[in-house]
């Protein structure tokens, strides 16, 4: 037992050292997100947008979304709203028409999921010979800031071809689950996404609030029909040499799950899709980045490694706890290297956690969000079981719909 514990402790120390280095890398990059100046809009309205909304049984929330799009400061003759009523069994189509969207009915029981719906809609626009400069995608539960399209027009006129808007939360204070997710997004937005924008690295596409140059989309094709269609498309862009750009001042408000079960299932789908993309792209992307000395490709490979990092640490911690419980007298038998790796890992991850309240300060988030920090460590721990289950079910490609209920209007959101 002594030898087994010593060997495993050394292995676990090496694992912590490797994952600690990855954490140090993120910590250094995050420093570039500390200073932000709002981007001034310098280009007059020019680009014509097709706004696409994939929707499956979203009658409760789609009306306020369409209203917020129609309230854009951008000229209404330069954008059209296309809603995909995807295998709907409720009144989503009727509500969308009532609020002024063009509705496209899709019925396909075999190819279910957001990625398939988007691909179907893009093919439909192509057959319609519609003339657009860019495609903008929103989820049906979103609300959109009035300057969103004006910001996207500005980015396109500057030469950006794939742009991701700021992913905010419209219901952060509903439950401890929604506030925990909101805290994660506020941190990611400022010290992950925006920091990479300033370094010229690729942002991570979020699947909503996404703007893509229409010519580029026709050249590449969508071809992203997995569980994380946004990640798939973003990887293809980076491998092609197109860097998706983060638009920090173009805000989209997303509804977060309020229950643990719904959150677990949603995150399980994300991690399953992430593992699928990592299996296909992580190593080739890393090798390609090394050969080309391309930091954007190396950084994307590091991002694809994140779920594996989370899973290995979770499993290692559980096994270490089991060994200590079985033989508590061996807990002092640790190597110097393992001790150093543990100290490094703890220090770096503590600093990363402390960056979360820092991000709240930088983003000027409502004071109530700070109370969520007390339960956030437990929520972050639950990513371990989620990722572990995702790894063993990573071949699953069945799409699960997340039910949305919070029909909040943009004016109500501002009053809060």
CSV table of C-alpha atoms in Angstrom, one decimal:
chain,number,residue,atom,x,y,z
A,1,UNK,CA,0.0,0.0,0.0
A,2,UNK,CA,2.9,2.4,0.8
A,3,UNK,CA,4.4,1.9,-2.7
A,4,UNK,CA,1.0,2.2,-4.4
A,5,UNK,CA,0.2,5.4,-2.6
A,6,UNK,CA,3.7,6.9,-3.3
A,7,UNK,CA,3.5,6.1,-7.0
A,8,UNK,CA,0.0,7.4,-7.4
A,9,UNK,CA,0.8,10.5,-5.4
A,10,UNK,CA,3.8,11.2,-7.7
A,11,UNK,CA,1.6,10.7,-10.8
A,12,UNK,CA,-1.1,12.9,-9.4
A,13,UNK,CA,1.5,15.6,-8.6
A,14,UNK,CA,2.7,15.4,-12.2
A,15,UNK,CA,-0.9,15.8,-13.4
A,16,UNK,CA,-1.4,18.8,-11.2
A,17,UNK,CA,1.8,20.3,-12.5
A,18,UNK,CA,0.7,20.0,-16.1
A,19,UNK,CA,-2.8,21.3,-15.5
A,20,UNK,CA,-1.3,24.0,-13.2
A,21,UNK,CA,0.9,25.2,-16.1
A,22,UNK,CA,-2.3,25.4,-18.3
A,23,UNK,CA,-3.9,27.5,-15.5
A,24,UNK,CA,-0.9,29.8,-15.3
A,25,UNK,CA,-1.2,30.3,-19.1
A,26,UNK,CA,-4.8,31.4,-18.6
A,27,UNK,CA,-3.9,33.6,-15.7
A,28,UNK,CA,-1.3,35.5,-17.7
A,29,UNK,CA,-3.7,35.9,-20.6
A,30,UNK,CA,-6.4,37.2,-18.4
A,31,UNK,CA,-4.3,40.2,-17.4
A,32,UNK,CA,-4.9,41.7,-20.9
A,33,UNK,CA,-8.6,42.0,-20.0
A,34,UNK,CA,-8.2,44.4,-17.2
A,35,UNK,CA,-8.5,47.6,-19.2
A,36,UNK,CA,-11.4,48.2,-21.5
A,37,UNK,CA,-12.6,51.3,-23.4
A,38,UNK,CA,-16.0,51.1,-25.2
A,39,UNK,CA,-15.7,50.9,-28.9
A,40,UNK,CA,-17.0,53.9,-30.7
A,41,UNK,CA,-19.2,53.2,-33.8
A,42,UNK,CA,-17.3,54.9,-36.7
A,43,UNK,CA,-19.1,53.5,-39.8
A,44,UNK,CA,-22.6,54.4,-41.0
A,45,UNK,CA,-25.2,51.7,-41.6
A,46,UNK,CA,-24.3,49.8,-44.7
A,47,UNK,CA,-24.4,46.0,-44.3
A,48,UNK,CA,-27.6,44.1,-44.8
A,49,UNK,CA,-28.3,41.4,-42.3
A,50,UNK,CA,-30.4,38.2,-42.2
A,51,UNK,CA,-31.3,37.6,-38.6
A,52,UNK,CA,-31.8,33.8,-38.0
A,53,UNK,CA,-33.6,32.5,-35.0
A,54,UNK,CA,-33.8,28.6,-34.6
A,55,UNK,CA,-36.8,27.9,-32.3
A,56,UNK,CA,-38.3,24.7,-31.0
A,57,UNK,CA,-41.4,25.2,-28.8
A,58,UNK,CA,-40.4,28.7,-27.7
A,59,UNK,CA,-43.8,30.4,-27.7
A,60,UNK,CA,-43.2,31.8,-24.2
A,61,UNK,CA,-40.0,33.7,-25.0
A,62,UNK,CA,-39.7,34.4,-28.7
A,63,UNK,CA,-42.0,37.5,-28.7
A,64,UNK,CA,-39.8,39.7,-26.5
A,65,UNK,CA,-36.7,38.6,-28.5
A,66,UNK,CA,-38.3,39.7,-31.8
A,67,UNK,CA,-39.5,43.0,-30.2
A,68,UNK,CA,-35.9,43.7,-29.0
A,69,UNK,CA,-34.5,43.1,-32.5
A,70,UNK,CA,-37.1,45.4,-34.1
A,71,UNK,CA,-36.1,48.1,-31.5
A,72,UNK,CA,-32.5,48.2,-33.0
A,73,UNK,CA,-31.0,51.7,-33.7
A,74,UNK,CA,-30.1,50.2,-37.0
A,75,UNK,CA,-32.3,51.0,-40.1
A,76,UNK,CA,-35.0,48.4,-40.3
A,77,UNK,CA,-34.8,48.1,-44.1
A,78,UNK,CA,-31.2,46.7,-43.7
A,79,UNK,CA,-32.3,43.6,-41.8
A,80,UNK,CA,-34.8,40.8,-42.0
A,81,UNK,CA,-35.9,38.5,-39.2
A,82,UNK,CA,-36.2,34.8,-40.1
A,83,UNK,CA,-37.5,32.4,-37.5
A,84,UNK,CA,-37.2,28.7,-38.0
A,85,UNK,CA,-40.1,26.9,-36.3
A,86,UNK,CA,-38.2,23.7,-36.0
A,87,UNK,CA,-40.5,20.7,-35.3
A,88,UNK,CA,-42.7,22.8,-33.2
A,89,UNK,CA,-45.8,21.5,-31.5
A,90,UNK,CA,-46.9,24.7,-29.8
A,91,UNK,CA,-47.7,28.3,-31.1
A,92,UNK,CA,-44.1,29.5,-31.7
A,93,UNK,CA,-44.9,30.2,-35.4
A,94,UNK,CA,-48.0,32.1,-34.6
A,95,UNK,CA,-46.3,34.3,-31.9
A,96,UNK,CA,-43.4,35.0,-34.2
A,97,UNK,CA,-45.7,36.1,-37.1
A,98,UNK,CA,-47.7,38.3,-34.7
A,99,UNK,CA,-44.5,40.1,-33.7
A,100,UNK,CA,-43.3,40.6,-37.2
A,101,UNK,CA,-40.9,37.8,-38.1
A,102,UNK,CA,-40.9,35.8,-41.3
A,103,UNK,CA,-41.6,32.2,-40.2
A,104,UNK,CA,-40.1,29.1,-41.9
A,105,UNK,CA,-41.7,25.8,-40.9
A,106,UNK,CA,-39.2,22.9,-40.7
A,107,UNK,CA,-40.3,19.3,-40.0
A,108,UNK,CA,-37.6,16.7,-39.8
A,109,UNK,CA,-37.8,14.0,-37.2
A,110,UNK,CA,-34.4,12.5,-37.9
A,111,UNK,CA,-32.1,15.5,-38.1
A,112,UNK,CA,-33.0,17.3,-34.9
A,113,UNK,CA,-30.9,20.0,-33.3
A,114,UNK,CA,-30.0,23.6,-33.7
A,115,UNK,CA,-27.1,22.9,-36.1
A,116,UNK,CA,-29.4,21.1,-38.5
A,117,UNK,CA,-32.0,23.8,-38.4
A,118,UNK,CA,-29.4,26.5,-39.2
A,119,UNK,CA,-28.0,24.5,-42.1
A,120,UNK,CA,-31.5,24.0,-43.4
A,121,UNK,CA,-32.2,27.7,-43.2
A,122,UNK,CA,-29.0,28.7,-44.9
A,123,UNK,CA,-29.8,26.4,-47.8
A,124,UNK,CA,-33.2,27.9,-47.9
A,125,UNK,CA,-31.8,31.5,-48.2
A,126,UNK,CA,-29.5,30.3,-50.9
A,127,UNK,CA,-32.4,28.9,-52.9
A,128,UNK,CA,-34.3,32.2,-52.4
A,129,UNK,CA,-31.3,34.0,-53.8
A,130,UNK,CA,-31.5,36.4,-50.9
A,131,UNK,CA,-28.9,39.2,-51.0
A,132,UNK,CA,-27.3,39.7,-47.6
A,133,UNK,CA,-23.9,40.8,-46.4
A,134,UNK,CA,-24.0,38.9,-43.1
A,135,UNK,CA,-25.9,36.3,-41.1
A,136,UNK,CA,-26.7,37.0,-37.4
A,137,UNK,CA,-27.9,34.2,-35.2
A,138,UNK,CA,-29.9,34.4,-31.9
A,139,UNK,CA,-31.4,31.8,-29.6
A,140,UNK,CA,-35.1,32.2,-29.1
A,141,UNK,CA,-34.8,33.0,-25.4
A,142,UNK,CA,-32.5,36.0,-26.0
A,143,UNK,CA,-32.9,39.7,-25.7
A,144,UNK,CA,-30.7,42.0,-27.8
A,145,UNK,CA,-29.1,45.3,-27.0
A,146,UNK,CA,-30.4,48.1,-29.3
A,147,UNK,CA,-27.0,48.9,-30.7
A,148,UNK,CA,-26.1,45.2,-31.5
A,149,UNK,CA,-26.5,45.4,-35.3
A,150,UNK,CA,-24.8,48.8,-35.5
A,151,UNK,CA,-21.9,47.3,-33.7
A,152,UNK,CA,-21.8,44.3,-36.0
A,153,UNK,CA,-22.0,46.6,-39.1
A,154,UNK,CA,-19.0,48.5,-37.7
A,155,UNK,CA,-17.0,45.3,-37.2
A,156,UNK,CA,-17.8,44.1,-40.7
A,157,UNK,CA,-16.8,47.4,-42.2
A,158,UNK,CA,-13.5,47.1,-40.3
A,159,UNK,CA,-12.8,43.8,-42.1
A,160,UNK,CA,-13.8,41.3,-39.4
A,161,UNK,CA,-15.6,38.3,-40.8
A,162,UNK,CA,-16.8,36.3,-37.8
A,163,UNK,CA,-17.9,38.3,-34.7
A,164,UNK,CA,-19.2,37.0,-31.4
A,165,UNK,CA,-21.3,39.4,-29.2
A,166,UNK,CA,-21.1,39.7,-25.4
A,167,UNK,CA,-23.1,36.9,-23.7
A,168,UNK,CA,-24.9,38.4,-20.7
A,169,UNK,CA,-27.7,36.9,-18.6
A,170,UNK,CA,-31.3,38.0,-18.4
A,171,UNK,CA,-32.3,36.1,-15.3
A,172,UNK,CA,-29.1,36.0,-13.1
A,173,UNK,CA,-30.9,36.2,-9.7
A,174,UNK,CA,-33.6,33.6,-10.2
A,175,UNK,CA,-31.8,30.8,-8.3
A,176,UNK,CA,-28.3,29.8,-7.1
A,177,UNK,CA,-27.9,27.9,-10.4
A,178,UNK,CA,-28.6,30.9,-12.6
A,179,UNK,CA,-26.4,33.2,-10.6
A,180,UNK,CA,-23.6,30.7,-10.7
A,181,UNK,CA,-23.8,30.4,-14.5
A,182,UNK,CA,-24.0,34.2,-14.7
A,183,UNK,CA,-20.8,34.6,-12.6
A,184,UNK,CA,-19.0,32.1,-14.9
A,185,UNK,CA,-20.1,34.1,-18.0
A,186,UNK,CA,-19.1,37.5,-16.6
A,187,UNK,CA,-15.7,36.1,-15.8
A,188,UNK,CA,-15.3,34.5,-19.2
A,189,UNK,CA,-16.5,37.6,-21.1
A,190,UNK,CA,-14.0,39.9,-19.5
A,191,UNK,CA,-10.9,37.9,-18.6
A,192,UNK,CA,-11.1,35.1,-21.2
A,193,UNK,CA,-12.9,36.4,-24.3
A,194,UNK,CA,-12.0,40.1,-24.2
A,195,UNK,CA,-8.4,39.3,-23.1
A,196,UNK,CA,-8.0,37.1,-26.2
A,197,UNK,CA,-9.5,39.8,-28.4
A,198,UNK,CA,-6.8,42.3,-27.3
A,199,UNK,CA,-4.1,39.7,-28.0
A,200,UNK,CA,-5.4,38.9,-31.5
A,201,UNK,CA,-6.5,35.4,-30.5
A,202,UNK,CA,-9.7,33.7,-31.4
A,203,UNK,CA,-12.7,34.1,-29.1
A,204,UNK,CA,-14.9,31.1,-28.3
A,205,UNK,CA,-18.1,31.2,-30.3
A,206,UNK,CA,-21.2,31.1,-28.1
A,207,UNK,CA,-23.8,29.9,-30.6
A,208,UNK,CA,-25.9,33.0,-30.1
A,209,UNK,CA,-25.1,36.7,-30.8
A,210,UNK,CA,-23.0,35.4,-33.6
A,211,UNK,CA,-22.4,37.4,-36.8
A,212,UNK,CA,-20.8,35.8,-39.9
A,213,UNK,CA,-19.9,37.3,-43.2
A,214,UNK,CA,-22.3,35.8,-45.8
A,215,UNK,CA,-19.7,35.4,-48.5
A,216,UNK,CA,-17.4,33.5,-46.1
A,217,UNK,CA,-20.3,31.3,-45.0
A,218,UNK,CA,-21.1,30.4,-48.6
A,219,UNK,CA,-17.4,29.6,-49.2
A,220,UNK,CA,-17.1,27.4,-46.1
A,221,UNK,CA,-20.6,26.1,-45.7
A,222,UNK,CA,-22.1,25.7,-42.3
A,223,UNK,CA,-21.5,21.9,-41.8
A,224,UNK,CA,-21.8,22.2,-38.0
A,225,UNK,CA,-24.5,19.8,-36.9
A,226,UNK,CA,-23.1,18.3,-33.7
A,227,UNK,CA,-24.0,19.0,-30.1
A,228,UNK,CA,-21.8,22.1,-30.0
A,229,UNK,CA,-22.3,23.6,-33.5
A,230,UNK,CA,-20.7,26.9,-32.4
A,231,UNK,CA,-17.5,25.3,-31.4
A,232,UNK,CA,-17.3,23.2,-34.5
A,233,UNK,CA,-17.7,26.3,-36.8
A,234,UNK,CA,-15.2,28.3,-34.7
A,235,UNK,CA,-12.5,25.5,-35.0
A,236,UNK,CA,-13.0,25.4,-38.8
A,237,UNK,CA,-12.5,29.1,-38.9
A,238,UNK,CA,-9.3,29.1,-37.0
A,239,UNK,CA,-7.9,26.2,-39.0
A,240,UNK,CA,-8.7,28.2,-42.1
A,241,UNK,CA,-6.9,31.2,-40.7
A,242,UNK,CA,-10.0,33.2,-39.9
A,243,UNK,CA,-9.9,34.6,-36.4
A,244,UNK,CA,-13.4,35.0,-34.7
A,245,UNK,CA,-13.5,38.4,-33.0
A,246,UNK,CA,-15.0,39.3,-29.7
A,247,UNK,CA,-17.4,42.3,-29.7
A,248,UNK,CA,-17.4,43.3,-26.0
A,249,UNK,CA,-20.0,46.1,-26.4
A,250,UNK,CA,-22.5,44.2,-28.5
A,251,UNK,CA,-24.7,42.6,-25.8
A,252,UNK,CA,-27.0,39.6,-26.0
A,253,UNK,CA,-29.0,38.5,-22.9
A,254,UNK,CA,-29.5,34.8,-22.5
A,255,UNK,CA,-31.8,32.8,-20.2
A,256,UNK,CA,-29.9,30.5,-17.9
A,257,UNK,CA,-31.4,27.3,-16.4
A,258,UNK,CA,-32.8,27.7,-12.9
A,259,UNK,CA,-32.8,24.1,-11.8
A,260,UNK,CA,-29.8,21.8,-11.2
A,261,UNK,CA,-31.2,19.0,-13.4
A,262,UNK,CA,-31.7,21.3,-16.4
A,263,UNK,CA,-28.3,22.8,-15.9
A,264,UNK,CA,-26.6,19.4,-15.5
A,265,UNK,CA,-28.2,18.2,-18.8
A,266,UNK,CA,-27.3,21.4,-20.7
A,267,UNK,CA,-23.7,21.2,-19.5
A,268,UNK,CA,-23.5,17.5,-20.3
A,269,UNK,CA,-24.4,18.3,-23.9
A,270,UNK,CA,-21.8,21.0,-24.0
A,271,UNK,CA,-19.1,18.7,-22.7
A,272,UNK,CA,-20.1,15.8,-24.9
A,273,UNK,CA,-19.8,18.1,-27.9
A,274,UNK,CA,-16.5,19.5,-26.6
A,275,UNK,CA,-15.0,16.0,-26.3
A,276,UNK,CA,-16.2,15.1,-29.9
A,277,UNK,CA,-14.5,18.2,-31.3
A,278,UNK,CA,-11.4,17.6,-29.2
A,279,UNK,CA,-11.0,14.1,-30.5
A,280,UNK,CA,-11.0,15.3,-34.1
A,281,UNK,CA,-9.2,18.6,-33.9
A,282,UNK,CA,-7.1,19.1,-30.7
A,283,UNK,CA,-3.9,17.3,-31.6
A,284,UNK,CA,-3.9,18.3,-35.3
A,285,UNK,CA,-4.6,21.9,-34.3
A,286,UNK,CA,-1.7,21.9,-31.8
A,287,UNK,CA,0.7,20.4,-34.3
A,288,UNK,CA,-0.4,22.8,-36.9
A,289,UNK,CA,0.0,25.7,-34.5
A,290,UNK,CA,3.6,24.6,-33.6
A,291,UNK,CA,4.6,24.2,-37.2
A,292,UNK,CA,3.2,27.6,-38.2
A,293,UNK,CA,4.2,29.3,-35.0
A,294,UNK,CA,0.6,30.3,-34.8
A,295,UNK,CA,-0.5,31.2,-31.2
A,296,UNK,CA,-4.2,31.4,-32.1
A,297,UNK,CA,-4.2,27.7,-33.2
A,298,UNK,CA,-2.2,26.6,-30.1
A,299,UNK,CA,-4.6,28.5,-27.9
A,300,UNK,CA,-7.6,26.8,-29.5
A,301,UNK,CA,-5.9,23.4,-28.9
A,302,UNK,CA,-5.4,24.4,-25.2
A,303,UNK,CA,-9.1,25.3,-25.0
A,304,UNK,CA,-10.1,21.9,-26.5
A,305,UNK,CA,-8.0,20.3,-23.7
A,306,UNK,CA,-10.0,22.0,-20.9
A,307,UNK,CA,-12.7,19.3,-20.3
A,308,UNK,CA,-10.0,16.6,-20.2
A,309,UNK,CA,-8.1,18.7,-17.7
A,310,UNK,CA,-11.2,19.1,-15.6
A,311,UNK,CA,-12.0,15.4,-15.7
A,312,UNK,CA,-8.4,14.2,-14.9
A,313,UNK,CA,-8.2,16.5,-11.9
A,314,UNK,CA,-11.7,15.4,-10.6
A,315,UNK,CA,-10.9,11.7,-11.0
A,316,UNK,CA,-7.4,12.1,-9.5
A,317,UNK,CA,-8.8,13.9,-6.5
A,318,UNK,CA,-11.4,11.2,-5.9
A,319,UNK,CA,-8.9,8.4,-6.1
A,320,UNK,CA,-6.5,10.3,-3.8
A,321,UNK,CA,-9.2,10.7,-1.3
A,322,UNK,CA,-10.1,7.0,-1.5
A,323,UNK,CA,-6.4,6.0,-0.9
A,324,UNK,CA,-6.1,8.4,2.0
A,325,UNK,CA,-9.3,6.9,3.5
A,326,UNK,CA,-8.0,3.4,3.0
A,327,UNK,CA,-4.6,4.1,4.5
A,328,UNK,CA,-4.5,7.4,6.4
A,329,UNK,CA,-1.1,6.5,7.9
A,330,UNK,CA,0.4,7.0,4.4
A,331,UNK,CA,-0.7,10.6,3.9
A,332,UNK,CA,2.6,11.9,4.9
A,333,UNK,CA,4.5,9.8,2.3
A,334,UNK,CA,4.7,12.5,-0.5
A,335,UNK,CA,7.5,13.4,-2.7
A,336,UNK,CA,9.0,17.0,-2.9
A,337,UNK,CA,7.9,17.2,-6.6
A,338,UNK,CA,4.3,16.3,-5.7
A,339,UNK,CA,4.2,18.8,-2.8
A,340,UNK,CA,5.5,21.6,-5.1
A,341,UNK,CA,3.0,20.6,-7.8
A,342,UNK,CA,0.2,20.7,-5.3
A,343,UNK,CA,1.2,24.1,-3.9
A,344,UNK,CA,1.5,25.5,-7.4
A,345,UNK,CA,-1.9,24.1,-8.4
A,346,UNK,CA,-3.6,25.5,-5.3
A,347,UNK,CA,-2.0,28.9,-5.6
A,348,UNK,CA,-2.9,29.3,-9.3
A,349,UNK,CA,-6.4,28.1,-9.0
A,350,UNK,CA,-7.0,30.4,-6.0
A,351,UNK,CA,-5.8,33.3,-8.0
A,352,UNK,CA,-8.1,32.3,-10.9
A,353,UNK,CA,-11.1,32.1,-8.5
A,354,UNK,CA,-10.2,35.5,-7.0
A,355,UNK,CA,-10.4,36.8,-10.6
A,356,UNK,CA,-14.2,36.2,-10.6
A,357,UNK,CA,-15.0,39.0,-8.1
A,358,UNK,CA,-12.5,41.1,-9.9
A,359,UNK,CA,-14.4,40.6,-13.2
A,360,UNK,CA,-17.6,41.6,-11.4
A,361,UNK,CA,-16.0,44.9,-10.4
A,362,UNK,CA,-14.6,45.5,-13.8
A,363,UNK,CA,-18.0,44.7,-15.4
A,364,UNK,CA,-19.9,46.8,-12.8
A,365,UNK,CA,-22.3,44.0,-12.1
A,366,UNK,CA,-25.2,44.4,-9.7
A,367,UNK,CA,-24.2,44.0,-6.0
A,368,UNK,CA,-26.4,41.0,-5.5
A,369,UNK,CA,-24.1,38.9,-7.7
A,370,UNK,CA,-21.4,39.0,-5.0
A,371,UNK,CA,-23.6,36.8,-2.7
A,372,UNK,CA,-23.5,34.1,-5.4
A,373,UNK,CA,-19.7,33.7,-4.8
A,374,UNK,CA,-20.5,31.7,-1.6
A,375,UNK,CA,-22.0,28.8,-3.5
A,376,UNK,CA,-20.0,29.1,-6.6
A,377,UNK,CA,-17.2,26.7,-5.5
A,378,UNK,CA,-19.8,23.9,-5.1
A,379,UNK,CA,-21.2,24.7,-8.5
A,380,UNK,CA,-17.8,24.6,-10.1
A,381,UNK,CA,-17.1,21.2,-8.4
A,382,UNK,CA,-20.2,19.8,-10.1
A,383,UNK,CA,-18.4,20.3,-13.4
A,384,UNK,CA,-16.4,17.2,-12.4
A,385,UNK,CA,-19.3,14.7,-12.5
A,386,UNK,CA,-20.7,16.4,-15.6
A,387,UNK,CA,-17.4,16.1,-17.4
A,388,UNK,CA,-16.8,12.5,-16.3
A,389,UNK,CA,-20.3,11.4,-17.5
A,390,UNK,CA,-19.7,13.4,-20.7
A,391,UNK,CA,-16.5,11.5,-21.4
A,392,UNK,CA,-18.1,8.1,-21.1
A,393,UNK,CA,-21.1,9.2,-23.2
A,394,UNK,CA,-19.1,11.3,-25.7
A,395,UNK,CA,-20.4,9.3,-28.7
A,396,UNK,CA,-23.9,10.5,-27.9
A,397,UNK,CA,-25.2,12.9,-30.6
A,398,UNK,CA,-28.8,13.2,-29.4
A,399,UNK,CA,-29.8,16.8,-28.9
A,400,UNK,CA,-31.9,17.8,-25.9
A,401,UNK,CA,-34.0,20.9,-25.8
A,402,UNK,CA,-33.6,23.3,-22.9
A,403,UNK,CA,-37.0,24.6,-21.8
A,404,UNK,CA,-37.2,28.4,-21.5
A,405,UNK,CA,-39.8,30.2,-19.4
A,406,UNK,CA,-38.6,33.7,-18.6
A,407,UNK,CA,-40.5,36.1,-20.9
A,408,UNK,CA,-38.7,39.2,-19.8
A,409,UNK,CA,-38.8,42.3,-22.0
A,410,UNK,CA,-35.8,44.5,-22.6
A,411,UNK,CA,-37.3,47.4,-20.8
A,412,UNK,CA,-37.9,45.2,-17.7
A,413,UNK,CA,-34.3,44.1,-17.8
A,414,UNK,CA,-33.1,47.6,-17.8
A,415,UNK,CA,-35.3,48.5,-14.8
A,416,UNK,CA,-33.6,45.8,-12.8
